[in-house]
Coordinates of C-alpha atoms and ligand atoms in Angstrom, one line a residue:
M18 CA 0.0 0.0 0.0
T19 CA 1.5 3.3 -1.1
L20 CA 1.0 6.2 1.1
I21 CA 0.4 9.4 -0.8
K22 CA 1.4 12.1 1.6
R23 CA -0.4 15.3 1.3
P24 CA -1.6 17.9 3.7
G25 CA -5.1 17.5 5.0
W26 CA -6.5 20.4 3.0
E27 CA -5.5 18.8 -0.2
I28 CA -7.6 15.7 0.4
P29 CA -11.0 16.1 -1.1
E30 CA -13.4 16.8 1.8
S31 CA -15.5 13.9 0.8
R32 CA -12.6 11.5 1.4
V33 CA -11.9 12.5 5.0
T34 CA -15.2 13.9 6.2
P35 CA -17.8 11.3 5.6
E36 CA -19.9 13.2 8.1
A37 CA -20.2 16.1 5.8
A38 CA -20.7 13.9 2.8
A39 CA -23.3 11.9 4.6
L40 CA -25.5 14.8 5.6
G41 CA -28.0 14.2 2.9
R42 CA -28.2 10.5 3.6
R43 CA -28.6 11.1 7.3
S44 CA -31.8 13.0 6.9
L45 CA -33.1 10.0 4.8
L46 CA -32.2 7.7 7.6
G47 CA -34.0 9.9 10.0
A48 CA -37.1 9.6 7.8
G49 CA -37.0 5.9 8.2
A50 CA -35.1 4.7 5.1
G51 CA -32.6 3.1 7.5
L52 CA -35.2 0.4 8.1
A53 CA -34.2 -1.1 4.8
A54 CA -31.3 -2.5 6.8
G55 CA -33.6 -5.5 7.2
A56 CA -36.1 -7.2 9.4
V57 CA -33.3 -9.2 11.2
F58 CA -32.7 -6.1 13.3
A59 CA -36.3 -5.3 14.0
S60 CA -36.8 -7.3 17.2
R61 CA -33.4 -6.4 18.5
A62 CA -34.0 -2.8 17.9
A63 CA -37.3 -2.9 19.7
H64 CA -35.7 -4.6 22.6
A65 CA -32.8 -2.1 22.8
A66 CA -35.2 0.8 22.6
T67 CA -36.8 -0.4 25.8
Q68 CA -33.5 -0.3 27.6
A69 CA -32.1 2.7 29.4
A70 CA -28.5 3.2 30.5
G71 CA -29.2 2.9 34.2
P72 CA -29.2 0.4 37.0
T73 CA -32.6 -0.9 36.0
A74 CA -31.5 -1.4 32.4
T75 CA -30.2 -4.9 32.3
G76 CA -33.2 -6.5 30.5
P77 CA -33.1 -9.9 28.8
K78 CA -30.0 -10.8 26.8
A79 CA -28.8 -13.5 24.5
A80 CA -25.5 -15.1 25.2
G81 CA -23.1 -15.7 22.4
P82 CA -22.5 -19.0 20.6
K83 CA -21.3 -21.6 23.0
A84 CA -17.7 -22.6 22.5
A85 CA -15.9 -24.9 24.8
G86 CA -14.8 -23.1 28.0
L87 CA -15.4 -19.6 26.6
P88 CA -17.1 -17.0 28.9
P89 CA -20.6 -15.9 28.0
M90 CA -21.0 -12.5 26.3
N91 CA -23.6 -11.2 28.8
P92 CA -21.6 -10.9 32.0
P93 CA -22.6 -8.6 34.9
R94 CA -22.6 -4.9 34.1
N95 CA -19.9 -2.8 35.9
M96 CA -22.0 0.1 37.4
T97 CA -19.0 2.3 38.1
Y98 CA -19.3 4.1 34.8
R99 CA -22.7 5.7 34.3
A100 CA -23.3 7.0 30.8
G101 CA -26.0 9.4 32.0
R102 CA -28.1 9.1 28.9
A103 CA -30.3 6.5 27.2
L104 CA -28.8 3.5 25.3
T105 CA -28.7 3.9 21.6
A106 CA -31.0 1.6 19.7
E107 CA -29.0 -1.5 18.8
K108 CA -29.9 -1.3 15.2
A109 CA -28.5 2.2 14.9
A110 CA -25.2 1.2 16.5
E111 CA -24.9 -1.7 14.2
T112 CA -25.9 -0.2 10.9
Y113 CA -24.1 3.2 11.1
N114 CA -20.4 2.5 11.3
N115 CA -17.0 3.8 10.4
Y116 CA -14.6 1.1 9.0
Y117 CA -12.5 2.4 6.2
E118 CA -11.1 -1.0 5.3
F119 CA -14.5 -1.7 3.9
S120 CA -15.9 1.6 2.8
Q121 CA -16.1 5.3 3.5
D122 CA -19.9 5.0 3.7
K123 CA -21.7 4.4 6.9
D124 CA -23.8 1.5 5.7
L125 CA -20.9 -0.9 5.3
W126 CA -22.4 -3.5 7.7
R127 CA -23.4 -5.8 4.9
A128 CA -20.0 -5.7 3.2
A129 CA -18.3 -6.4 6.6
Q130 CA -20.0 -9.8 6.8
K131 CA -17.4 -11.0 4.3
M132 CA -14.6 -10.8 6.7
T133 CA -13.1 -13.9 8.4
I134 CA -12.9 -13.7 12.2
S135 CA -12.0 -17.2 13.1
P136 CA -9.4 -18.4 13.8
W137 CA -8.0 -15.2 15.3
E138 CA -4.5 -14.7 16.6
I139 CA -2.9 -11.6 18.3
R140 CA 0.8 -11.0 18.0
I141 CA 2.4 -9.5 21.1
E142 CA 5.8 -8.0 20.4
G143 CA 8.2 -5.2 20.9
L144 CA 9.4 -4.3 24.4
V145 CA 8.0 -7.3 26.2
A146 CA 9.7 -10.0 28.2
K147 CA 8.8 -12.7 25.6
P148 CA 7.2 -11.9 22.2
R149 CA 4.4 -14.4 21.5
T150 CA 1.2 -15.1 19.6
I151 CA -2.0 -15.7 21.5
G152 CA -5.3 -17.1 20.1
I153 CA -8.4 -15.1 21.0
D154 CA -10.0 -18.0 22.8
D155 CA -6.9 -18.5 24.8
L156 CA -6.9 -14.8 25.7
L157 CA -10.6 -14.9 26.7
R158 CA -10.0 -17.8 29.1
Q159 CA -7.4 -15.6 30.9
V160 CA -9.5 -12.6 31.6
R161 CA -12.8 -11.9 33.4
L162 CA -15.4 -10.3 31.2
Q163 CA -17.7 -7.5 32.3
E164 CA -20.2 -5.2 30.6
R165 CA -19.7 -1.4 30.5
V166 CA -22.1 1.2 29.1
Y167 CA -20.0 3.9 27.5
R168 CA -20.5 7.0 25.5
H169 CA -18.8 7.0 22.1
R170 CA -18.0 10.2 20.3
C171 CA -16.8 10.2 16.7
V172 CA -14.7 13.1 15.6
E173 CA -17.3 13.7 12.9
T174 CA -19.7 14.7 15.7
W175 CA -22.0 11.7 15.8
A176 CA -22.2 9.9 19.1
M177 CA -23.8 6.8 20.7
T178 CA -24.2 5.1 24.1
V179 CA -23.7 1.3 24.0
P180 CA -23.1 -1.7 26.3
W181 CA -19.7 -3.2 25.5
T182 CA -18.6 -6.6 26.8
G183 CA -14.9 -6.9 27.5
F184 CA -12.1 -6.5 29.9
P185 CA -9.7 -3.7 31.1
M186 CA -6.9 -3.0 28.7
A187 CA -4.7 -3.1 31.8
D188 CA -5.3 -6.9 31.9
L189 CA -4.0 -7.3 28.4
V190 CA -0.9 -5.2 29.2
K191 CA -0.2 -7.3 32.3
L192 CA -0.6 -10.5 30.3
A193 CA 1.8 -9.1 27.7
D194 CA 4.4 -8.4 30.4
P195 CA 6.1 -5.3 28.9
L196 CA 9.6 -4.1 29.8
G197 CA 10.1 -1.1 32.0
S198 CA 11.3 0.8 28.9
A199 CA 7.9 0.6 27.2
K200 CA 6.2 3.9 26.9
Y201 CA 3.4 3.3 24.3
V202 CA 1.1 0.4 23.4
V203 CA 0.5 0.2 19.6
F204 CA -2.4 -1.7 18.1
T205 CA -2.4 -2.8 14.5
T206 CA -5.6 -3.9 12.9
V207 CA -6.3 -6.7 10.4
E208 CA -6.0 -6.4 6.6
E209 CA -8.0 -9.0 4.7
P210 CA -7.7 -7.8 1.0
K211 CA -10.3 -10.3 -0.3
A212 CA -13.0 -9.1 2.0
M213 CA -12.0 -5.4 2.4
S214 CA -12.3 -3.5 -0.8
G215 CA -11.4 -0.2 1.0
L216 CA -7.8 -1.4 1.4
D217 CA -7.2 -0.5 -2.3
S218 CA -7.6 3.2 -1.7
P219 CA -4.2 4.9 -2.2
L220 CA -5.3 7.7 0.1
F221 CA -5.1 5.7 3.2
P222 CA -2.0 4.3 4.9
F223 CA -3.3 0.9 5.9
P224 CA -3.0 -1.1 8.1
Y225 CA -4.9 1.0 10.6
V226 CA -2.6 1.7 13.5
E227 CA -3.6 3.3 16.8
G228 CA -1.8 3.7 20.1
V229 CA -1.9 5.1 23.6
T230 CA 0.7 5.8 26.3
M231 CA 1.3 3.1 29.0
A232 CA -0.5 5.4 31.5
E233 CA -3.5 5.6 29.3
A234 CA -3.5 1.9 28.7
M235 CA -3.4 1.2 32.4
N236 CA -6.2 3.6 33.2
D237 CA -9.3 1.6 34.2
L238 CA -11.5 3.3 31.6
A239 CA -9.4 1.8 28.7
F240 CA -11.3 -1.3 27.6
I241 CA -10.9 -4.2 25.2
S242 CA -14.3 -5.1 23.7
V243 CA -15.4 -8.5 22.4
G244 CA -19.1 -8.1 22.7
L245 CA -21.9 -5.5 22.1
Y246 CA -25.4 -5.6 23.6
G247 CA -24.7 -8.9 25.3
K248 CA -23.6 -10.7 22.2
P249 CA -20.3 -11.2 20.3
L250 CA -19.2 -8.1 18.5
P251 CA -20.8 -7.7 15.1
K252 CA -18.2 -7.7 12.3
Q253 CA -19.0 -4.1 11.5
N254 CA -18.3 -3.0 15.1
G255 CA -14.9 -4.7 15.2
A256 CA -15.2 -8.4 15.7
P257 CA -13.7 -10.3 17.2
V258 CA -11.8 -7.8 19.4
R259 CA -11.4 -4.0 19.4
I260 CA -10.2 -1.1 21.5
T261 CA -12.7 1.1 23.3
L262 CA -11.4 4.4 24.7
P263 CA -14.5 6.4 25.6
W264 CA -12.8 9.7 26.5
K265 CA -11.1 10.0 23.1
Y266 CA -12.5 10.5 19.6
G267 CA -13.7 7.2 18.1
F268 CA -10.9 6.9 15.6
K269 CA -8.5 6.0 18.4
S270 CA -10.5 2.8 19.0
G271 CA -9.2 0.4 16.4
K272 CA -11.3 -2.5 15.3
A273 CA -10.2 -6.1 14.8
F274 CA -6.6 -5.8 16.0
V275 CA -4.1 -8.5 15.3
K276 CA -1.0 -7.0 16.8
V277 CA -0.1 -5.3 20.1
A278 CA 3.4 -3.8 20.2
F279 CA 5.1 -2.0 23.1
T280 CA 7.4 0.8 22.0
E281 CA 9.6 3.6 23.3
T282 CA 8.6 6.1 20.7
Q283 CA 5.2 7.5 19.8
P284 CA 3.7 5.5 16.9
K285 CA 2.8 7.0 13.6
T286 CA -0.9 6.5 13.8
F287 CA -3.2 6.0 10.8
W288 CA -5.2 9.3 10.9
A289 CA -2.3 11.4 12.1
Q290 CA -0.3 10.3 9.0
I291 CA -3.2 11.5 6.8
A292 CA -3.9 14.8 8.5
P293 CA -2.1 15.4 11.8
D294 CA -3.8 18.8 12.4
E295 CA -7.2 17.2 12.1
Y296 CA -6.7 13.8 13.8
G297 CA -3.9 14.1 16.4
F298 CA -2.3 11.5 18.5
W299 CA -4.0 12.5 21.8
A300 CA -7.5 13.0 20.4
N301 CA -9.2 13.6 23.7
V302 CA -12.7 14.8 23.3
N303 CA -12.8 18.6 23.8
P304 CA -15.8 20.8 22.9
A305 CA -13.6 23.9 23.1
V306 CA -11.1 22.8 20.4
P307 CA -12.9 22.9 17.0
H308 CA -11.8 20.5 14.3
P309 CA -10.2 22.8 11.6
R310 CA -13.3 22.4 9.5
W311 CA -16.2 22.1 12.0
S312 CA -17.2 22.8 15.6
Q313 CA -16.9 20.1 18.3
A314 CA -19.3 22.0 20.7
T315 CA -22.2 19.7 20.1
E316 CA -22.9 16.1 19.0
R317 CA -25.7 14.2 17.3
L318 CA -27.0 11.0 18.9
I319 CA -27.4 8.4 16.3
G320 CA -30.8 6.6 16.5
T321 CA -32.7 9.8 17.6
N322 CA -30.7 12.6 15.9
E323 CA -31.0 14.6 19.1
R324 CA -28.2 17.2 19.4
V325 CA -26.5 17.6 22.8
P326 CA -23.5 19.5 24.2
T327 CA -20.2 17.7 24.0
Q328 CA -18.4 17.3 27.3
I329 CA -14.7 17.6 27.9
Y330 CA -13.2 14.1 27.9
N331 CA -16.6 13.0 26.7
G332 CA -17.8 13.2 30.3
Y333 CA -15.0 11.1 31.7
G334 CA -12.8 13.8 33.1
P335 CA -13.0 12.6 36.7
Y336 CA -11.3 9.3 35.6
V337 CA -8.8 10.6 33.1
A338 CA -8.1 14.3 33.5
S339 CA -5.1 13.6 35.8
L340 CA -3.4 11.8 32.9
Y341 CA -3.0 15.1 31.1
A342 CA -2.0 17.4 34.0
G343 CA 0.2 20.2 32.6
M344 CA -1.1 19.8 29.1
K345 CA -3.3 22.6 27.9
G346 CA -6.0 23.4 25.3
D347 CA -5.0 22.2 21.9
M348 CA -2.5 19.8 23.3
L349 CA -5.2 17.6 24.6
F350 CA -6.3 17.1 21.1
R351 CA -3.1 17.1 19.0
Ligands
LIG406 N1 -9.9 -0.8 11.8 C1 -10.6 0.3 12.0 N2 -11.0 0.7 13.2 C2 -11.8 1.8 13.3 C3 -12.1 2.6 12.2 C4 -11.7 2.1 10.9 O1 -12.0 2.8 9.9 N3 -10.9 1.0 10.9 N4 -12.9 3.7 12.4 C5 -12.9 4.3 13.8 C6 -13.8 5.4 13.9 S1 -13.5 6.8 13.1 C7 -14.9 5.3 14.8 S2 -15.9 6.6 15.2 C8 -15.2 3.9 15.4 C9 -16.6 3.6 15.1 O2 -17.0 2.4 15.7 P1 -18.5 1.8 15.5 O3 -18.6 1.6 14.0 O4 -18.5 0.5 16.2 O5 -19.4 2.8 16.1 O6 -14.3 2.9 15.0 C10 -13.0 3.3 14.9 N5 -12.2 2.1 14.6
LIG407 MO1 -14.9 8.3 14.1

């Protein structure tokens, strides 16, 4: 894959701001055209719509397919983190996605079904005591799953509130056994050319690479997700395993990762390579720092299209602000 390096302003807006490009389509979705996504979602959507993101919101859930010795995908919900707003309808969260390996359109969920998610191995390398490869099932037997309802905020200004099943990123770090010299954890996501037609685009420096500092990775909010709404992750949402960093813009949360590397230097991340001024390494949600081409002051909730104010750190300041003590304003973002 050749990387064509150009400044962000040279990239046609439609290539990097699907939000802007999708404006017309969104109003259609609001009018109900999104129902074309299929009857398969209807009952699940009705079910999700009756759920709220509070303590009384557990409701009935389906466990994932039974595999020998694997934990169920509907573990108890961790009530430490309150989203403070209603759950997004499941159908909306699973039919309005970003996944550039497949497409720049939001309705890529159908195309994503072509991808292979089993068997799945994760390579652990770099500054670790012992580089190794671990199968996803093996990994899942070594962690304790829990459910967390998190807010999700895309840099394009859409947002959702969904129940993830997974485990703290800190558990993965401990399992990997990094050396004291490790300063960053870098996640590289899968490339499956036969299934992912988006990989052909010369505008994007695939594979999708994202990373965080060790301190961010060890923060309890940083999560590794394997399920959504009490079931295994749908392919379009990052099956079989993805990152979930609710205080950062969504592009930091890489889907379907196959490599975890510990490094001393800050990684060159996917979006920062394309347009560093628009999609920086830190990418902490901040309503006061506009994207160069649009305001970040408010966000649109998918499913209802309600517009609400954006919160600093996406509302998770009490848990993460201390990570950025001494950094100011723009720095939180870039
Ligand atoms: N591999 C990969 N991961 C990715 C992306 C992507 O294009 N490829 N898009 C990111 C962006 S911009 C967002 S907002 C979230 C969207 O997650 P969702 O579709 O599950 O809502 O995934 C992130 N993870
Ligand atoms: Mo995003």
